[in-house]
Coordinates of C-alpha atoms in Angstrom, one line a residue:
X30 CA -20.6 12.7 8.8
X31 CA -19.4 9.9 6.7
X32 CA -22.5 7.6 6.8
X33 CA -25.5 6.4 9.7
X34 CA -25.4 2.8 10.8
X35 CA -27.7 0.5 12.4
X36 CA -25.5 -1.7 14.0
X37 CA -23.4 -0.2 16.5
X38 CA -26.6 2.8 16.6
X39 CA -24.8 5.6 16.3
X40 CA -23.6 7.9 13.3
X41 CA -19.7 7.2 12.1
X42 CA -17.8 10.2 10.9
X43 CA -15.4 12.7 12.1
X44 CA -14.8 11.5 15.5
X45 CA -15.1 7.8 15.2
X46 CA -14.3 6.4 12.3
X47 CA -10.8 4.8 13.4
X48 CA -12.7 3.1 16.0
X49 CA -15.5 1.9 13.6
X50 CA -13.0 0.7 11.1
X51 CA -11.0 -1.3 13.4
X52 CA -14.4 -2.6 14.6
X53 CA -15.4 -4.0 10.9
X54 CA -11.4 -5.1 10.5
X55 CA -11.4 -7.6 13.9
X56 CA -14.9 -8.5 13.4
X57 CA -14.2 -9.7 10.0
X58 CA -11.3 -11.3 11.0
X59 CA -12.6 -13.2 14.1
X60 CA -15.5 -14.6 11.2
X61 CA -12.8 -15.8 9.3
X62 CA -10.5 -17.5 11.9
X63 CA -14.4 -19.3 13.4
X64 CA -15.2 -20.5 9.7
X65 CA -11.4 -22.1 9.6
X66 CA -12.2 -23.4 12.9
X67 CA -15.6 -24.6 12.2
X68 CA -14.8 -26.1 8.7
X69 CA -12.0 -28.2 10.2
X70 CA -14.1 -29.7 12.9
X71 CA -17.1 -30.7 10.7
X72 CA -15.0 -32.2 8.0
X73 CA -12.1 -33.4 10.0
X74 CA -13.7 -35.0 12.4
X75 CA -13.2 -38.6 13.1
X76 CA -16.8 -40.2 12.3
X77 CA -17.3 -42.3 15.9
X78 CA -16.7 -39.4 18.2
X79 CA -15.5 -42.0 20.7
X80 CA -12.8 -41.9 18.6
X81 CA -11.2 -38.8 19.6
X82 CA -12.1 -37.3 22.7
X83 CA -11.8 -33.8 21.7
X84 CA -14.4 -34.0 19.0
X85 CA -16.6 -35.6 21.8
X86 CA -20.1 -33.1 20.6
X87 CA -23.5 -34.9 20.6
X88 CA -25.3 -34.5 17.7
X89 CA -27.6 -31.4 19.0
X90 CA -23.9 -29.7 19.3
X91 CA -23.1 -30.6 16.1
X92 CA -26.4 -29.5 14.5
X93 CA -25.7 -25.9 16.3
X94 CA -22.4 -25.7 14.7
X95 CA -24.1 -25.9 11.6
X96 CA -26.3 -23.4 12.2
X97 CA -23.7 -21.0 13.4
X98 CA -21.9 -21.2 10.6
X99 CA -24.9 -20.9 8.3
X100 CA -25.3 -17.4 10.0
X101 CA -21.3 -16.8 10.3
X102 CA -20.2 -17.2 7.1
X103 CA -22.8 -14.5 5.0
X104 CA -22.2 -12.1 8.1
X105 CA -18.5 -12.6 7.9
X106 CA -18.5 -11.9 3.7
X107 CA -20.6 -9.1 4.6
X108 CA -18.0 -7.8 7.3
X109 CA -15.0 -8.4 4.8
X110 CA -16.4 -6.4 1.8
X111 CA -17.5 -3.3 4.3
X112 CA -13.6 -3.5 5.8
X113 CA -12.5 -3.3 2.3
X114 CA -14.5 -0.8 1.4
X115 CA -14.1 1.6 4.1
X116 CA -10.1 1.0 3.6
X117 CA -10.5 2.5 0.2
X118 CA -12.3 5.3 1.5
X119 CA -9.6 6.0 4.5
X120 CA -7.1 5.1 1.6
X121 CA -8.5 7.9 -0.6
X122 CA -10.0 10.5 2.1
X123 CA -13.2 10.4 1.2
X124 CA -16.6 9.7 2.8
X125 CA -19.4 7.3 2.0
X126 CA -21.6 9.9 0.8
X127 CA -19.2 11.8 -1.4
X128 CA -18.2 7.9 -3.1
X129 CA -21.7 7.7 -4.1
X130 CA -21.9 7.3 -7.9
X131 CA -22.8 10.1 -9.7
X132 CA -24.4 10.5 -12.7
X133 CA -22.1 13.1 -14.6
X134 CA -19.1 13.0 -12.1
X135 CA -16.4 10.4 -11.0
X136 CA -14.8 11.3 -8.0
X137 CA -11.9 9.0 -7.9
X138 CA -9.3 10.2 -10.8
X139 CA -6.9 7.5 -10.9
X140 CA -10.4 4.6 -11.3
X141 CA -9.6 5.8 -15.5
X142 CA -11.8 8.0 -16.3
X143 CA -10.0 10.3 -19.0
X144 CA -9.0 14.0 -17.7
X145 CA -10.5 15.3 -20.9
X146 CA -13.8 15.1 -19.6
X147 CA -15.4 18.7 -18.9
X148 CA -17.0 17.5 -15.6
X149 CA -13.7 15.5 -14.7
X150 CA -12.7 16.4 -11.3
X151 CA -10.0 15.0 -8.8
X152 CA -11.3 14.2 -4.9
X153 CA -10.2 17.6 -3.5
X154 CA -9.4 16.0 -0.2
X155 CA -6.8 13.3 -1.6
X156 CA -3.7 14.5 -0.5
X157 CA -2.2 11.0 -1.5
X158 CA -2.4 7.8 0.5
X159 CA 0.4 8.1 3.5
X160 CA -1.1 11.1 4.7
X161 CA -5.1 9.8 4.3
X162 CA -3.9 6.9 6.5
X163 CA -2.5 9.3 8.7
X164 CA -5.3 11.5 9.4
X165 CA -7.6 8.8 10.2
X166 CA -6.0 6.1 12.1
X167 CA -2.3 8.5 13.4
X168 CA 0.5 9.2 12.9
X169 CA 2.2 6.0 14.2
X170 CA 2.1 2.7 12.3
X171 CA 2.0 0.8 16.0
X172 CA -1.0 2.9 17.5
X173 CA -3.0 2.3 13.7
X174 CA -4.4 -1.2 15.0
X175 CA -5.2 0.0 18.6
X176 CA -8.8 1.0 18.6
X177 CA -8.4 3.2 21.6
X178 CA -6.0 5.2 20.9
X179 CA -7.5 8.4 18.9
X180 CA -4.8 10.6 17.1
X181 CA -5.5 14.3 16.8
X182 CA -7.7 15.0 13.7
X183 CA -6.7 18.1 11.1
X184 CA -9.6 20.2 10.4
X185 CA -12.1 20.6 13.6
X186 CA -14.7 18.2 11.7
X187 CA -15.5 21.1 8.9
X188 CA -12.2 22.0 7.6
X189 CA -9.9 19.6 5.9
X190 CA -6.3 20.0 4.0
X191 CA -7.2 19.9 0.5
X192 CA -5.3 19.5 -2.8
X193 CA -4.8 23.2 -3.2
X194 CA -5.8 24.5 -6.8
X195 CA -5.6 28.3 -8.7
X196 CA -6.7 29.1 -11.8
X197 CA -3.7 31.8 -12.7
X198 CA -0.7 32.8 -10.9
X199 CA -2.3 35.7 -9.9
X200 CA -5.4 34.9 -8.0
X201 CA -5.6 35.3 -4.4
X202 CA -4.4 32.5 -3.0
X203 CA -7.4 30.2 -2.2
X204 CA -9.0 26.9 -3.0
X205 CA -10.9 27.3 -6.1
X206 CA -13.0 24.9 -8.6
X207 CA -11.9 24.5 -12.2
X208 CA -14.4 27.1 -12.9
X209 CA -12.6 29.9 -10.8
X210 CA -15.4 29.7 -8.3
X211 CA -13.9 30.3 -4.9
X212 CA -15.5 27.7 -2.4
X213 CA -13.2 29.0 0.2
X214 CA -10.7 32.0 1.4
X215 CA -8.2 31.1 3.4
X216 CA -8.4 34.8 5.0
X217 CA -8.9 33.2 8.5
X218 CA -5.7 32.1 9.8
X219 CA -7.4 29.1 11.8
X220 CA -8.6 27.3 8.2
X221 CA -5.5 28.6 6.7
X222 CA -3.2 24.8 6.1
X223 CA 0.3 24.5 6.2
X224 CA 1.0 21.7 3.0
X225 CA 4.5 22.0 4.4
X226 CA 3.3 20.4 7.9
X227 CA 1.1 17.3 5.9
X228 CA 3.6 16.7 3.4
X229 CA 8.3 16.7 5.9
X230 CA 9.8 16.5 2.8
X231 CA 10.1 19.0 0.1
X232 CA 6.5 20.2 -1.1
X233 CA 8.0 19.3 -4.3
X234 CA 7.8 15.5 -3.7
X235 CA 4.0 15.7 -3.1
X236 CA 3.8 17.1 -6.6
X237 CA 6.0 14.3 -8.2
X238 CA 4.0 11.8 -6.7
X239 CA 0.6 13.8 -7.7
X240 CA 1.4 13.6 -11.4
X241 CA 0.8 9.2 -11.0
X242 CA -2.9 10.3 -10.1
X243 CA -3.5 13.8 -11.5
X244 CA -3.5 16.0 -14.9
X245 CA -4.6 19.1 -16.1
X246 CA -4.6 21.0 -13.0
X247 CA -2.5 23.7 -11.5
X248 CA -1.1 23.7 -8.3
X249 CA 0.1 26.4 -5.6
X250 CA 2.8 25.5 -2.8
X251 CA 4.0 27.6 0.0
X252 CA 7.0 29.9 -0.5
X253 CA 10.3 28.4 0.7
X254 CA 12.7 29.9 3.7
X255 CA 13.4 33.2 2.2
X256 CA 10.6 33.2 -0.8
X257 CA 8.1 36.0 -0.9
X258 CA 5.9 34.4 -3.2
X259 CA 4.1 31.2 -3.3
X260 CA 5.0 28.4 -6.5
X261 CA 2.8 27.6 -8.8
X262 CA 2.9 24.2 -10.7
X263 CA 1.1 23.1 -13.4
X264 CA 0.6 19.2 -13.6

């Protein structure tokens, strides 16, 4: 579950959070294009609205434009902020609860905080921004902005690909904390993620473009065509 919300009555996460997205993005937008509207009618306006027929509004309709735009504009500010911010989530796979501030933790490694910190860690789930987009809103950059159209999500709501992390070459492989606490096996095929299917180039590239965002860490990729043995990479 990524948060609960009031408005539409209904939880957003795993399911429908394209949908909800898109919902805040048009919604936003449509508040933006009314105050345009609305700002050029009540200060464009030709004074005698005999005038100009078009702008032909008694004064009641004139007095409920103001008050719709009283109410539009803080709603549409609201709207604007909450798009951006679930963007950045989408943008850096990561859920309203888990972006809630901690008090000895930063969750978002490339926000500056320095990787010497002992309770430094990256988001676990950022497997770099083309593929975040991906998992939420599809794999198509056409079917992103239709709200209907619901691509086929990775992980069955529980499991997710992560940014996969050892502590030595020869640990079992596994996504482990900087600790060496195992969180998860990967002994069940089911949970068990291909990096190779989220990332069509080499695995490689994924790393090159990790070392912008992350430091310190050690990183495991799948064995190649003919490879027994999985790489391991330290950043």
């Amino acid at each position: 579950m990524d948060h609960h919300c009031p408005w539409i009555g209904n939880c957003v996460g795993y399911h429908n959070m394209k949908p909800f997205f898109l919902f805040c993005l048009y919604q936003a937008f449509s508040g933006t294009v009314f105050a345009f509207v609305a700002y050029e009618y009540l200060f464009h306006a030709p004074a005698n609205i005999n005038d100009y027929k078009q702008y032909r509004v008694s004064h009641f309709g004139k007095f409920g434009f103001w008050f719709t735009v009283i109410f539009d504009l803080p709603i549409c500010f609201a709207l604007i902020g909450l798009t951006l911010n679930i963007f950045v989530q989408i943008y850096e796979n990561q859920t309203t609860v888990e972006s809630l501030p901690h008090a000895t933790q930063r969750r978002f490694p490339c926000y500056g905080v320095p990787s010497s910190m002992e309770n430094f860690k990256p988001n676990p789930y950022d497997v770099l921004w083309p593929n975040n987009l991906r998992n939420v809103l599809g794999p198509s950059l056409i079917w992103w902005w239709v709200p209907f159209y619901q691509p086929e999500m990775v992980g069955w709501g529980f499991y997710y690909p992560q940014l996969p992390k050892i502590t030595s070459p020869g640990t079992e492989l596994g996504i482990l904390q900087r600790d060496g606490q195992i969180t998860k096996k990967n002994s069940d095929k089911q949970y068990d993620f291909d990096y190779r299917d989220q990332f069509t180039s080499d695995p490689m590239d994924y790393v090159r473009k990790a070392e912008k965002k992350y430091s310190g860490y050690t990183f495991i990729l799948p064995p190649n065509e003919g490879e027994e043995s999985a790489r391991v990479v330290r950043l």
